[in-house]
Coordinates of C-alpha atoms in Angstrom, one line a residue:
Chain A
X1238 CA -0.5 43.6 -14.2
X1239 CA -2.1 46.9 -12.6
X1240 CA 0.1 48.5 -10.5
X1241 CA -2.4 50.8 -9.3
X1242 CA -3.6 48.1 -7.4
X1243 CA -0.5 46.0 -6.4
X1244 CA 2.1 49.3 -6.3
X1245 CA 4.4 47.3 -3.8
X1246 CA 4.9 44.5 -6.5
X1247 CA 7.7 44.1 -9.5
X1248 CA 8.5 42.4 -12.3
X1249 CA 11.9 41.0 -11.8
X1250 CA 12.3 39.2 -15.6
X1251 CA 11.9 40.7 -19.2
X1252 CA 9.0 37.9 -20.3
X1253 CA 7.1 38.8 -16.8
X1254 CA 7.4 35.2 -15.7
X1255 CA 8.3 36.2 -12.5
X1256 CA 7.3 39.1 -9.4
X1257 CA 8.5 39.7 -6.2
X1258 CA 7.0 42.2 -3.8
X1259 CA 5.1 43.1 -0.5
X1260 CA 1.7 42.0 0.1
X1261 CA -0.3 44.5 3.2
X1262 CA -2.4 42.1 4.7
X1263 CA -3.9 43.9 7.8
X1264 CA -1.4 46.3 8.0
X1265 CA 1.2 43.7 7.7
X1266 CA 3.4 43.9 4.9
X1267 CA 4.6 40.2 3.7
X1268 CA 7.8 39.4 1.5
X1269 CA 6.8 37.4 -1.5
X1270 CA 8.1 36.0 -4.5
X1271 CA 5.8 34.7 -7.7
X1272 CA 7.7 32.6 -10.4
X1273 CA 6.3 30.7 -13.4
X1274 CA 7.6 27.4 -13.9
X1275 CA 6.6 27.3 -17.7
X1276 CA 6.4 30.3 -19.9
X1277 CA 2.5 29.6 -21.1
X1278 CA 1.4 32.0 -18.1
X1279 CA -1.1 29.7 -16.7
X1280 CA -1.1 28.9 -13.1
X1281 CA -0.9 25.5 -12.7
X1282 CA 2.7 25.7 -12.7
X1283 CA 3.9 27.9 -10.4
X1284 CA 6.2 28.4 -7.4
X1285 CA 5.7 30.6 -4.7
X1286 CA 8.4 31.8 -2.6
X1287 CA 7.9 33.6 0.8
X1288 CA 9.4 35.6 3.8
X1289 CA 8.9 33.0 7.2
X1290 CA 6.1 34.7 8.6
X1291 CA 4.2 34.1 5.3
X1292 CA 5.4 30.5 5.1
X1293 CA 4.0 30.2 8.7
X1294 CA 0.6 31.3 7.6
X1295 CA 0.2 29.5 5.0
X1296 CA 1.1 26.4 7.1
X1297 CA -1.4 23.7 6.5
X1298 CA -3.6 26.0 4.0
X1299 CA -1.4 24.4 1.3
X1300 CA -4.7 22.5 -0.4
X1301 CA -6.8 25.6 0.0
X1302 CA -3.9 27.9 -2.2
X1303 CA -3.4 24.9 -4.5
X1304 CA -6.7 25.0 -5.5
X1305 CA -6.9 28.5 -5.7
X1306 CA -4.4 28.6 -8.0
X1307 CA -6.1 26.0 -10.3
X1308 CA -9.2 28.3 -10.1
X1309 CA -7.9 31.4 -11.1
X1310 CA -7.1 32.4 -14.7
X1311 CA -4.5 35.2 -14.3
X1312 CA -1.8 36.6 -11.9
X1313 CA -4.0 39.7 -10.4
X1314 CA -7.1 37.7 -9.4
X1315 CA -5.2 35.1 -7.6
X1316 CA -3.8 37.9 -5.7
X1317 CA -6.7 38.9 -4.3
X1318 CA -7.7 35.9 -3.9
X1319 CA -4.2 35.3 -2.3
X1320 CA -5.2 38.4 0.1
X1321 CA -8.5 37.4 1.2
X1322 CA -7.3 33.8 2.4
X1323 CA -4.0 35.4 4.2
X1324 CA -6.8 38.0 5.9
X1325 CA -9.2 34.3 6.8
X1326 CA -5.9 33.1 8.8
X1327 CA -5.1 35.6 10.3
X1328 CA -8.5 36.1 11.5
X1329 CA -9.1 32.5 12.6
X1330 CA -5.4 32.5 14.2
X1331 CA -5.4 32.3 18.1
X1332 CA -2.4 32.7 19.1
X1333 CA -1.3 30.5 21.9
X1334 CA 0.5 32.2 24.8
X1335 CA 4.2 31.6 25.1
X1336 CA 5.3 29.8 27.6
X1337 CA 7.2 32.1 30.8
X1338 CA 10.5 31.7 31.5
X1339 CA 10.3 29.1 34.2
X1340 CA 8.7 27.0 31.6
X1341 CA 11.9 26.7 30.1
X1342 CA 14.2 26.8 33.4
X1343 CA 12.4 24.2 35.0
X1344 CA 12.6 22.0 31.7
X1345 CA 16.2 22.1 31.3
X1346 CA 17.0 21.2 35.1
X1347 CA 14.4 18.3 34.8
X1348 CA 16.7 17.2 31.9
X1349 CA 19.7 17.4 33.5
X1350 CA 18.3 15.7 36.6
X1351 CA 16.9 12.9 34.4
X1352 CA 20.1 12.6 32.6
X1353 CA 19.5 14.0 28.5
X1354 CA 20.7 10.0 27.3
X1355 CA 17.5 9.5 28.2
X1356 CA 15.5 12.5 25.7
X1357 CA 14.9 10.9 22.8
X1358 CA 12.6 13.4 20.9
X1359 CA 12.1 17.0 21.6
X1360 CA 9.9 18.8 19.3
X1361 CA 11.2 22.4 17.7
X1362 CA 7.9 23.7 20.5
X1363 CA 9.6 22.3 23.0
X1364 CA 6.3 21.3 24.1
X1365 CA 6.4 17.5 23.2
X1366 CA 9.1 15.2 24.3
X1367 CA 9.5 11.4 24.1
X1368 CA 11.8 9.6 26.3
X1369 CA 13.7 5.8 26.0
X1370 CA 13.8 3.7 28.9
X1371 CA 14.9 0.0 28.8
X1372 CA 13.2 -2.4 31.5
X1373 CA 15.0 -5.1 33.1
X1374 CA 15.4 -7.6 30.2
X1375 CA 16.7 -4.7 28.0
X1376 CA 13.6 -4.1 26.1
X1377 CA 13.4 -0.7 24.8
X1378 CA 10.2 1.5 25.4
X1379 CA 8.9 5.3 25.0
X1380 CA 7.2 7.7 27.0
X1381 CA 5.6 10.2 25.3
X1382 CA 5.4 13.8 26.9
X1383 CA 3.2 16.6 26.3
X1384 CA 4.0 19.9 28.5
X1385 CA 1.3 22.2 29.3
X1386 CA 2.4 26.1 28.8
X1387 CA 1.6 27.1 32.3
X1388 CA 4.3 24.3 33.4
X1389 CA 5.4 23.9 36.3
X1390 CA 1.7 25.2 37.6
X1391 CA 0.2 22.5 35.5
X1392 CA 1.1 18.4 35.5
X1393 CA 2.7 16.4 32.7
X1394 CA 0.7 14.7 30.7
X1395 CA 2.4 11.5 29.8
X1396 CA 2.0 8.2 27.9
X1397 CA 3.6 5.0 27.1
X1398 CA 2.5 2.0 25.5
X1399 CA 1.6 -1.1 28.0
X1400 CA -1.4 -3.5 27.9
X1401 CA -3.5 -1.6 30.4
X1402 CA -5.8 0.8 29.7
X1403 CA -6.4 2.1 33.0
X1404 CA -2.2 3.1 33.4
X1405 CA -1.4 4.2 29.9
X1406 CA -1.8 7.5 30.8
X1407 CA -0.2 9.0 33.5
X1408 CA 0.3 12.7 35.2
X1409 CA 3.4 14.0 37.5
X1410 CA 4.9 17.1 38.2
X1411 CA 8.4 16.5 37.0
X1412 CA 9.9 14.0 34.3
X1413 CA 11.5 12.0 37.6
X1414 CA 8.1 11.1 38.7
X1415 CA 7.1 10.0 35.1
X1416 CA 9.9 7.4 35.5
X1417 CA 9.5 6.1 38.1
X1418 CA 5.9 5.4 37.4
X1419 CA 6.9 3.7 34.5
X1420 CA 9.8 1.9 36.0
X1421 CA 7.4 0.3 37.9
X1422 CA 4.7 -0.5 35.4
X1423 CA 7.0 -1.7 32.8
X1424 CA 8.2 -4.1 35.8
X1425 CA 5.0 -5.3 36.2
X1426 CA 4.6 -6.5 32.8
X1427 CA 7.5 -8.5 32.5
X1428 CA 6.6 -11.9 32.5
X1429 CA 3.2 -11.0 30.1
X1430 CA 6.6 -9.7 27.7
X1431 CA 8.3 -12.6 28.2
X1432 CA 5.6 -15.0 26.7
X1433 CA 4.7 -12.5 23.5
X1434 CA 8.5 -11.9 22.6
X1435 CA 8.5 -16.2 23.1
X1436 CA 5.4 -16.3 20.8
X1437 CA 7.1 -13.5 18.1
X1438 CA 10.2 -14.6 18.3
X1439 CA 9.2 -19.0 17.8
X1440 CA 6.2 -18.6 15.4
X1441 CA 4.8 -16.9 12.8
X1442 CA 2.1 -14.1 14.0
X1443 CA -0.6 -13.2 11.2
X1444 CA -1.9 -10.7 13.8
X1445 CA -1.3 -7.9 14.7
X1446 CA 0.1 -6.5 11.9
X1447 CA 3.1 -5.3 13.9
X1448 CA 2.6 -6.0 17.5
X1449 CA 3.0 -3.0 20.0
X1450 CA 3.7 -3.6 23.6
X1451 CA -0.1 -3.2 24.9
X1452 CA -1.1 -6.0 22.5
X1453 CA -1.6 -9.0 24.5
X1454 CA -3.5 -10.8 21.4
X1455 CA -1.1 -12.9 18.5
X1456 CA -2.9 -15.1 15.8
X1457 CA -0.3 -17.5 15.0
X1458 CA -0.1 -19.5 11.5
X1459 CA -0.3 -23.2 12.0
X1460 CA -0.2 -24.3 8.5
X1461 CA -2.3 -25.7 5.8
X1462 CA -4.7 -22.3 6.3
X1463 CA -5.4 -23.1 9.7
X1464 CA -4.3 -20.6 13.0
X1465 CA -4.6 -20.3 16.1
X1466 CA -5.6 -16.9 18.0
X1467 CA -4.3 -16.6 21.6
X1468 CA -5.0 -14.3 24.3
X1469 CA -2.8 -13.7 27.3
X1470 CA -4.2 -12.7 30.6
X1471 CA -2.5 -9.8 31.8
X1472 CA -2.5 -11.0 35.2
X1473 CA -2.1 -14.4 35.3
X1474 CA 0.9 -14.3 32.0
X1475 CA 1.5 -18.2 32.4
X1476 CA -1.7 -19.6 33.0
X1477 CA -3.5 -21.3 30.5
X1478 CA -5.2 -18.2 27.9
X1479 CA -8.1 -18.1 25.6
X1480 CA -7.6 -19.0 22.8
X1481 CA -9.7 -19.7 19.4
X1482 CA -9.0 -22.1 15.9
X1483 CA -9.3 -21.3 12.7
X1484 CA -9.3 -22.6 9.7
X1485 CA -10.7 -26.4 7.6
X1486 CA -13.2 -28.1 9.4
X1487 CA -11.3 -31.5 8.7
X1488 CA -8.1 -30.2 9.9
X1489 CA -9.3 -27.9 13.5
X1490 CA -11.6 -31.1 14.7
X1491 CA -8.3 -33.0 15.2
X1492 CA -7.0 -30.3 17.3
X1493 CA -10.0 -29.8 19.7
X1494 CA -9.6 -33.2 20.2
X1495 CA -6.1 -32.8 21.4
X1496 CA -6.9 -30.2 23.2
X1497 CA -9.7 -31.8 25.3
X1498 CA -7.3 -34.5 26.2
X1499 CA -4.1 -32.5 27.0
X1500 CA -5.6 -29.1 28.8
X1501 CA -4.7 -30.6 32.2
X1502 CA -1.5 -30.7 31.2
X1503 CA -0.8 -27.3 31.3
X1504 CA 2.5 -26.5 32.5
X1505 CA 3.2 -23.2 34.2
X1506 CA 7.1 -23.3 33.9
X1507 CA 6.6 -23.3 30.9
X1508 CA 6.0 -20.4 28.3
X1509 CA 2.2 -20.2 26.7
X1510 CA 3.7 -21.2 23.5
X1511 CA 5.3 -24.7 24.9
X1512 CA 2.6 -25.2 26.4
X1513 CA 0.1 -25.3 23.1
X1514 CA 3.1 -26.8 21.3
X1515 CA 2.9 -29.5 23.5
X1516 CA -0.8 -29.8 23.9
X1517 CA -1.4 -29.9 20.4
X1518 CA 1.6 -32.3 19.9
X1519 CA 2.6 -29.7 17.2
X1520 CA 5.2 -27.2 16.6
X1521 CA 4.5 -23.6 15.2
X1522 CA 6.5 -23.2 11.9
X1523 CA 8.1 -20.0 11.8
X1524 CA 8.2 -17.2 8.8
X1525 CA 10.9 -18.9 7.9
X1526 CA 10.4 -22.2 7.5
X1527 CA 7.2 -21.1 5.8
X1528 CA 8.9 -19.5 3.1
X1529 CA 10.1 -22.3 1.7
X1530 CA 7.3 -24.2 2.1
X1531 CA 5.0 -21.9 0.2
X1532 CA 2.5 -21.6 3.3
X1533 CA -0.5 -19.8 1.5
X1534 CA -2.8 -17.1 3.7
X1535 CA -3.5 -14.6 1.1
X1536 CA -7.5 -14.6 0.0
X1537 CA -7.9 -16.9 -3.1
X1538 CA -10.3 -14.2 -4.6
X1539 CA -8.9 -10.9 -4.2
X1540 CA -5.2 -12.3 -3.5
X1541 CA -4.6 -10.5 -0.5
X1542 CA -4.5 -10.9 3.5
X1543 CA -5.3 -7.8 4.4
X1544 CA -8.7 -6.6 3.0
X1545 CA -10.6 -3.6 5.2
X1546 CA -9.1 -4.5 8.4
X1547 CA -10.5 -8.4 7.9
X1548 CA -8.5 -11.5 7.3
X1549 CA -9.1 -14.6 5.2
X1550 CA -11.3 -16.3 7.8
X1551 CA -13.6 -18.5 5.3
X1552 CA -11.7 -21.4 4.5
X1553 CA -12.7 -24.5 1.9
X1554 CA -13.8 -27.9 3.9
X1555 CA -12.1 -30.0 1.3
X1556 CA -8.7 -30.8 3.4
X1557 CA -7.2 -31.5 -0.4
X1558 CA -8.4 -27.6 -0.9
X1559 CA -8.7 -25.6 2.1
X1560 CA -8.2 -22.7 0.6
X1561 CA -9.3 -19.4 2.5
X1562 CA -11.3 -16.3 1.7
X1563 CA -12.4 -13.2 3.2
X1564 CA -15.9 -13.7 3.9
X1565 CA -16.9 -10.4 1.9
X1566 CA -15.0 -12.2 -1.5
X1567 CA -16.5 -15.2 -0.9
X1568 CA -19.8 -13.8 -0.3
X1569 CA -20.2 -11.4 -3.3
X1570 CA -18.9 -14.1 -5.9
X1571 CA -21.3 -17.1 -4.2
X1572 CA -23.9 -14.0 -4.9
X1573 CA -23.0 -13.4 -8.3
X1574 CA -23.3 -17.2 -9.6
X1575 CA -26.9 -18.4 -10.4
X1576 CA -26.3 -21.6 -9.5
X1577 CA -25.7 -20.4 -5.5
X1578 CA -28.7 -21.3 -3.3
X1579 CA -29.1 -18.9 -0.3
X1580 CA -30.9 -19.8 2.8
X1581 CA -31.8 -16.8 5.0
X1582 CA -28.6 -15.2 5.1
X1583 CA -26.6 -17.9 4.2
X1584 CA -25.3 -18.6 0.3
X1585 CA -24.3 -22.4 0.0
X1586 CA -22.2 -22.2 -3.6
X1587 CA -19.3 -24.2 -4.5
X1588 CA -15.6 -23.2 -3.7
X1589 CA -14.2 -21.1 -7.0
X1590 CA -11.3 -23.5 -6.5
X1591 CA -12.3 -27.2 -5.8
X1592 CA -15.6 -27.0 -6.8
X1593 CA -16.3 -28.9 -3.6
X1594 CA -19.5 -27.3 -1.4
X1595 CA -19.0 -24.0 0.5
X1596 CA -21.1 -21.6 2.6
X1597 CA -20.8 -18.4 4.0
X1598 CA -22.9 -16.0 5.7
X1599 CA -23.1 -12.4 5.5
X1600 CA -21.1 -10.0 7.9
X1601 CA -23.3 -9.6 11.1
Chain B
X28 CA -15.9 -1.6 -1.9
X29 CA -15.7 -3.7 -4.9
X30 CA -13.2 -0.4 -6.3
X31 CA -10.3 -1.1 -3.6
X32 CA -11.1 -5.2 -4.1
X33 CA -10.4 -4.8 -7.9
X34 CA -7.2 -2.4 -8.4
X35 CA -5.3 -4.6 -5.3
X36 CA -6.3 -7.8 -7.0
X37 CA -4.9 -6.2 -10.5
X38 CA -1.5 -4.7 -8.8
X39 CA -0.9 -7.9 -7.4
X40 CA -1.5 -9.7 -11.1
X41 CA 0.4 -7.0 -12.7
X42 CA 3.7 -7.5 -10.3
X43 CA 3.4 -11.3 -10.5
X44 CA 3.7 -10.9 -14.2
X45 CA 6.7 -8.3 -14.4
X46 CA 8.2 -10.2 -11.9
X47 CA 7.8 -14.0 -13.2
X48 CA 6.5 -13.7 -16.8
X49 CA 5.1 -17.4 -18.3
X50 CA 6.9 -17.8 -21.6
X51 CA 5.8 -16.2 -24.7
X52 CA 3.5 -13.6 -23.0
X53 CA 4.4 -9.8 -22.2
X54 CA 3.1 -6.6 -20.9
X55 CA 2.6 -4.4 -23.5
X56 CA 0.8 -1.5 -22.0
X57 CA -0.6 -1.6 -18.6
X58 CA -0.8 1.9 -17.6
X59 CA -3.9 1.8 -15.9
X60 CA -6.6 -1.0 -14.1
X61 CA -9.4 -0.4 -16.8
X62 CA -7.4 -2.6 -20.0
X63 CA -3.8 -3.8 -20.6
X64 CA -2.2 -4.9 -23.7
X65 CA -0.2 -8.1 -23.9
X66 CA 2.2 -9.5 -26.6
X67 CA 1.5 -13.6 -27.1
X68 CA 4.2 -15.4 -29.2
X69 CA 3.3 -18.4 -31.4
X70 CA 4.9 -21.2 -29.5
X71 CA 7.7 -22.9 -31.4
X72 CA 6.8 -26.5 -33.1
X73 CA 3.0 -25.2 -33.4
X74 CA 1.4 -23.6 -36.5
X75 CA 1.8 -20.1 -35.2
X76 CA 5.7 -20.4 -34.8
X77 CA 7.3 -17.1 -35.0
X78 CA 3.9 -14.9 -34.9
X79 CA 3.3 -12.1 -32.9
X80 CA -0.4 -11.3 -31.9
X81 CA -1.7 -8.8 -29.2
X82 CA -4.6 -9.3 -26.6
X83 CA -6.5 -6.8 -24.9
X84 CA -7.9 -6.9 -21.2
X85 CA -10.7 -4.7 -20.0
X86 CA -11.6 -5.0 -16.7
X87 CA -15.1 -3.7 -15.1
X88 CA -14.7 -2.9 -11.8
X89 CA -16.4 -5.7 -10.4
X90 CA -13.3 -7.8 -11.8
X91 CA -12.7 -11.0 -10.5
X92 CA -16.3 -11.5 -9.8
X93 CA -16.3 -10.6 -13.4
X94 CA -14.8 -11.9 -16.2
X95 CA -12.6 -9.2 -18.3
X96 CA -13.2 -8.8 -21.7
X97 CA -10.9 -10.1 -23.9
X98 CA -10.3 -9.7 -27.9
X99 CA -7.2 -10.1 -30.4
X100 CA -6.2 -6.6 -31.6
X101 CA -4.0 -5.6 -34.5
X102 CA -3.0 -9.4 -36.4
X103 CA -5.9 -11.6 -35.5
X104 CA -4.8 -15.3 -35.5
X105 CA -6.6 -17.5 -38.1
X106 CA -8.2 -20.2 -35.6
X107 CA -11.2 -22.1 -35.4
X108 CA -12.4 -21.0 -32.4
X109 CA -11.2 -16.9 -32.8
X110 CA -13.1 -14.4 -35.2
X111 CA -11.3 -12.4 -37.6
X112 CA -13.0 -9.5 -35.3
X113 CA -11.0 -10.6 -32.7
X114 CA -13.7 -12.5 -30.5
X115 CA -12.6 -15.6 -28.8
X116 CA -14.9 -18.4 -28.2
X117 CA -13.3 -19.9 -25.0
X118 CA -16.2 -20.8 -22.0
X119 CA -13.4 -19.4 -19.1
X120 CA -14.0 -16.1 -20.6
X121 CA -17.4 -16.6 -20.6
X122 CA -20.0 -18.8 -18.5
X123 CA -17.1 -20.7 -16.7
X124 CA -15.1 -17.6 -15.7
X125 CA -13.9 -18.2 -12.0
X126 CA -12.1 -15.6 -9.4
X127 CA -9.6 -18.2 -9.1
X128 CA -8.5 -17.9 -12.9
X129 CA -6.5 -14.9 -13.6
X130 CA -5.2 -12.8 -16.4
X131 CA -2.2 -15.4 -16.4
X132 CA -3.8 -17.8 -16.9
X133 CA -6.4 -16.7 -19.2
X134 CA -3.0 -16.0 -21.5
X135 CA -1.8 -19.2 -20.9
X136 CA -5.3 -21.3 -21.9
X137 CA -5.3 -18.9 -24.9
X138 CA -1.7 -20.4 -25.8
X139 CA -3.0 -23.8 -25.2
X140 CA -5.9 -23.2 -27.9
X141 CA -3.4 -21.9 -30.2
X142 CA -1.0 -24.7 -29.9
X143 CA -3.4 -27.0 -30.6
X144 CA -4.8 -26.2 -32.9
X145 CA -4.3 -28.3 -36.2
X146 CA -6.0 -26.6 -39.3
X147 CA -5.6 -22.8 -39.4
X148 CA -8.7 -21.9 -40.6
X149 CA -11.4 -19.1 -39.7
X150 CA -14.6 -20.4 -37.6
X151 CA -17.5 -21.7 -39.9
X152 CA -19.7 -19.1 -39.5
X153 CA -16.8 -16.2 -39.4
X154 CA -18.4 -14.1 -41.9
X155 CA -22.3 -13.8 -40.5
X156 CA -20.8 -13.4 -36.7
X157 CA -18.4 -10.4 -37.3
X158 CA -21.6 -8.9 -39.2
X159 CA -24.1 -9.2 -36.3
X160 CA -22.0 -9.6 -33.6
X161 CA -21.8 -6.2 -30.4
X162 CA -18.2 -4.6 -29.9
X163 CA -18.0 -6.8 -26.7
X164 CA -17.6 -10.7 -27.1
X165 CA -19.7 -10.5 -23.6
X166 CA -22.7 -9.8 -25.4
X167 CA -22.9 -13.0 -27.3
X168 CA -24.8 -15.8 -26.2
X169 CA -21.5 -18.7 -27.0
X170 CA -22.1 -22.2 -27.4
X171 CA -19.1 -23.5 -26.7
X172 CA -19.5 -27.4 -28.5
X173 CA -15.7 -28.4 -29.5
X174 CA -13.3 -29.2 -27.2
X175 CA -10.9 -30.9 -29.3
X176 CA -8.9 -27.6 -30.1

């Protein structure tokens, strides 16, 4: 160590495993402390301790000082090194303007006019809030809030999730506004609720993932690799929906069928999910009874359901088989066997399972 | 693509066998996707009652479109069909490899050739294969004739 050219910097150990000191970074001077985790002095293995005006510029630099420290070979080059990217921040650094006063006075009375049962997040900026509101049939939901410094000049900025793009986003002067807006829209949307918490709650949804509130789309197992992909319209909740099949030839041709003779049945007192129950004279097994009836959607190649944000949509045509595949498994092994012929972009193989004939085509 | 396809496939494999292990067959070393090591016991009432013998697994990363690569290490069973170098001659590893077969149940056919098996002796031509044959049993062009073991 030179202490000509770090003179504000100690050893606090015998071994010099360890310093503590000032670094003057543009006439700054910032409280650090340097300790070596193992006693073979190289750097991968380090802590670094520091005052909190340090920590906050180093805030979100952390890959940038990790791999400094990898770089450098000894103590007094990563330093300097240490210097130069504190003097980079510090350059780049805008610093936002605080927020006045009546930023803060005009949040607080909000809050208490709202009621604060209602804040459910406030951020440590105070400049991002979320707040819980429950709509008639108790269903919890969350308005996100982001406050502009030069509030109350400027509007709120808020956002909740509901299945309309056009209203997701919303602007008020004051957090009553906000819900009331939102009163009203989460109103609106009851009866579109009603039949997805009917369809969640009775069947088995493959997709989404994990429905959120503004998804108005559920793809719903029906067994023996087959599903069925619904659509509710927004306006018209209980009418009859979009809606798309998929799965073994064998197996969907039935259910057309049913379909083309039952449509006119369509019942609107009756929730979207009765209603395809009853046209397609089935019932939707749930998770549950699925478990125990070893209901299999995972890829029969790669062994998963998820696979790039696609889902086993390929399935076998052999109703004995009907095994499903992502089209990108069951395109690159068809590919890879010599036996596969291909015909423009389609491969016509034989299914790695049944041996029975299979195609698939390449993703458009 | 074939990267994220091929390390799911192989987590998957690996918890299905830690989880539900087939008899006689154990994880030895599986500390990364490129080759594992797995313990096969002679199954009792067979000829290799009470033996230990170790496979190894190497996957490419086109695994399962590929077959993995697949030898006896350390105490090479004496077998008509497996080569004191530790080649197998079994068509699933080779020319009838399918993505639907799986390191499971590559152990388990391997069982099934050991168990019966009748005559523990070394393949015919044992002695001029291990001279010519490449480190990897996938270079060899297998016949694969006998079915009866």
């Amino acid at each position: 160590m030179n202490p000509e050219k770090f003179p504000l910097l100690s050893p606090i150990d015998l071994e010099g495993l360890s310093y503590c000191g000032f670094i003057t970074v543009k006439g700054q001077e910032l409280f650090f402390q340097f300790q070596h985790e193992d006693s073979n002095l190289t750097l991968r293995n380090v802590k670094l301790y520091g005052c909190p005006n340090l920590k906050r510029l180093l805030h979100g630099h952390e890959n940038a000082l990790q791999q400094r420290l990898e770089q450098c070979t000894n103590f007094s080059e990563f330093f300097l090194d240490l210097k130069d990217l504190l003097e980079f921040i510090m350059i780049s650094e805008k610093p936002e303007p605080m927020p006045t006063g009546r930023y803060y006075l005009s949040l607080l009375s909000e809050l208490n006019s709202i009621g604060w049962e209602k804040l459910e997040i406030l951020d440590p900026s105070l400049r991002n809030l979320t707040l819980k509101l429950s709509d008639s049939s108790s269903r919890k939901h969350s308005i996100h809030i982001s406050i502009p410094t030069s509030y109350p000049h400027a509007l709120l900025n808020a956002r909740a999730d509901i299945p309309s793009i056009s209203m997701t986003q919303f602007q008020a002067t004051n957090l009553k506004d906000v819900i009331n807006y939102y009163s009203k829209e989460f109103g609106n949307f009851q009866e579109v609720w009603a039949m997805l918490d009917d369809i969640d709650l009775n069947t088995w949804v493959l997709e989404p993932d994990k429905p959120k509130r503004s998804d108005l789309m559920r793809r719903i197992a029906l067994g023996n690799h087959c599903s069925l992909k619904i659509e509710i319209d927004v306006n018209h909740p209980r009418r009859e929906c979009q809606y798309e099949l998929f799965g073994t030839e064998s197996l969907i041709v039935p259910l057309h069928i049913k379909i083309a003779k039952n449509w006119n049945n369509w019942d609107i007192n009756l929730t979207v999910r009765r209603n395809f129950e009853n046209i397609l004279e089935i019932t939707f097994p749930t998770f549950q009874t699925s478990l125990s009836s070893d209901i299999n959607f995972d890829c029969g190649i790669c062994y998963s359901y998820h696979f790039e944000s696609t889902i086993p949509d390929q399935s076998c045509n052999n109703n004995k088989c009907g095994q499903s595949f992502h089209r990108v498994c069951l395109y690159s092994w068809l590919q890879a066997i010599p036996s596969t012929k291909k015909n423009f972009n389609t491969l016509i193989g034989n299914c790695p399972y049944c041996n029975d004939v299979i195609s698939t085509t390449r993703e458009q | 693509m074939s990267m994220a396809l091929f390390t799911k496939r192989l987590a998957k494999e690996l918890s299905d066998l830690k989880i539900n292990p087939p008899v006689g067959i154990e994880i030895e070393e599986a500390e990364t996707f490129k080759s594992w090591k797995l313990n096969l016991d002679g199954v009792d009432g067979t000829l290799y009652a009470g033996e230990r013998f170790a496979l190894e697994f190497r996957f490419s990363p086109n695994y399962p479109m590929e077959s993995p690569e697949v030898v006896f290490v350390g105490n090479i069973p004496i077998h008509p069909h497996i080569y004191s170098n530790g080649h197998i001659c079994l068509n699933v590893l080779y020319n009838q490899w399918s993505p639907v077969l799986s390191v499971r149940s590559i152990c388990l056919s391997i069982q099934s050739m050991l168990s019966s098996c009748t005559c523990k002796e070394p393949p015919p031509d044992n002695s001029h294969y291990i001279r010519t044959a490449r480190s990897s049993p996938k270079l060899t062009q297998w016949s694969f004739h006998d079915d009866s073991v």
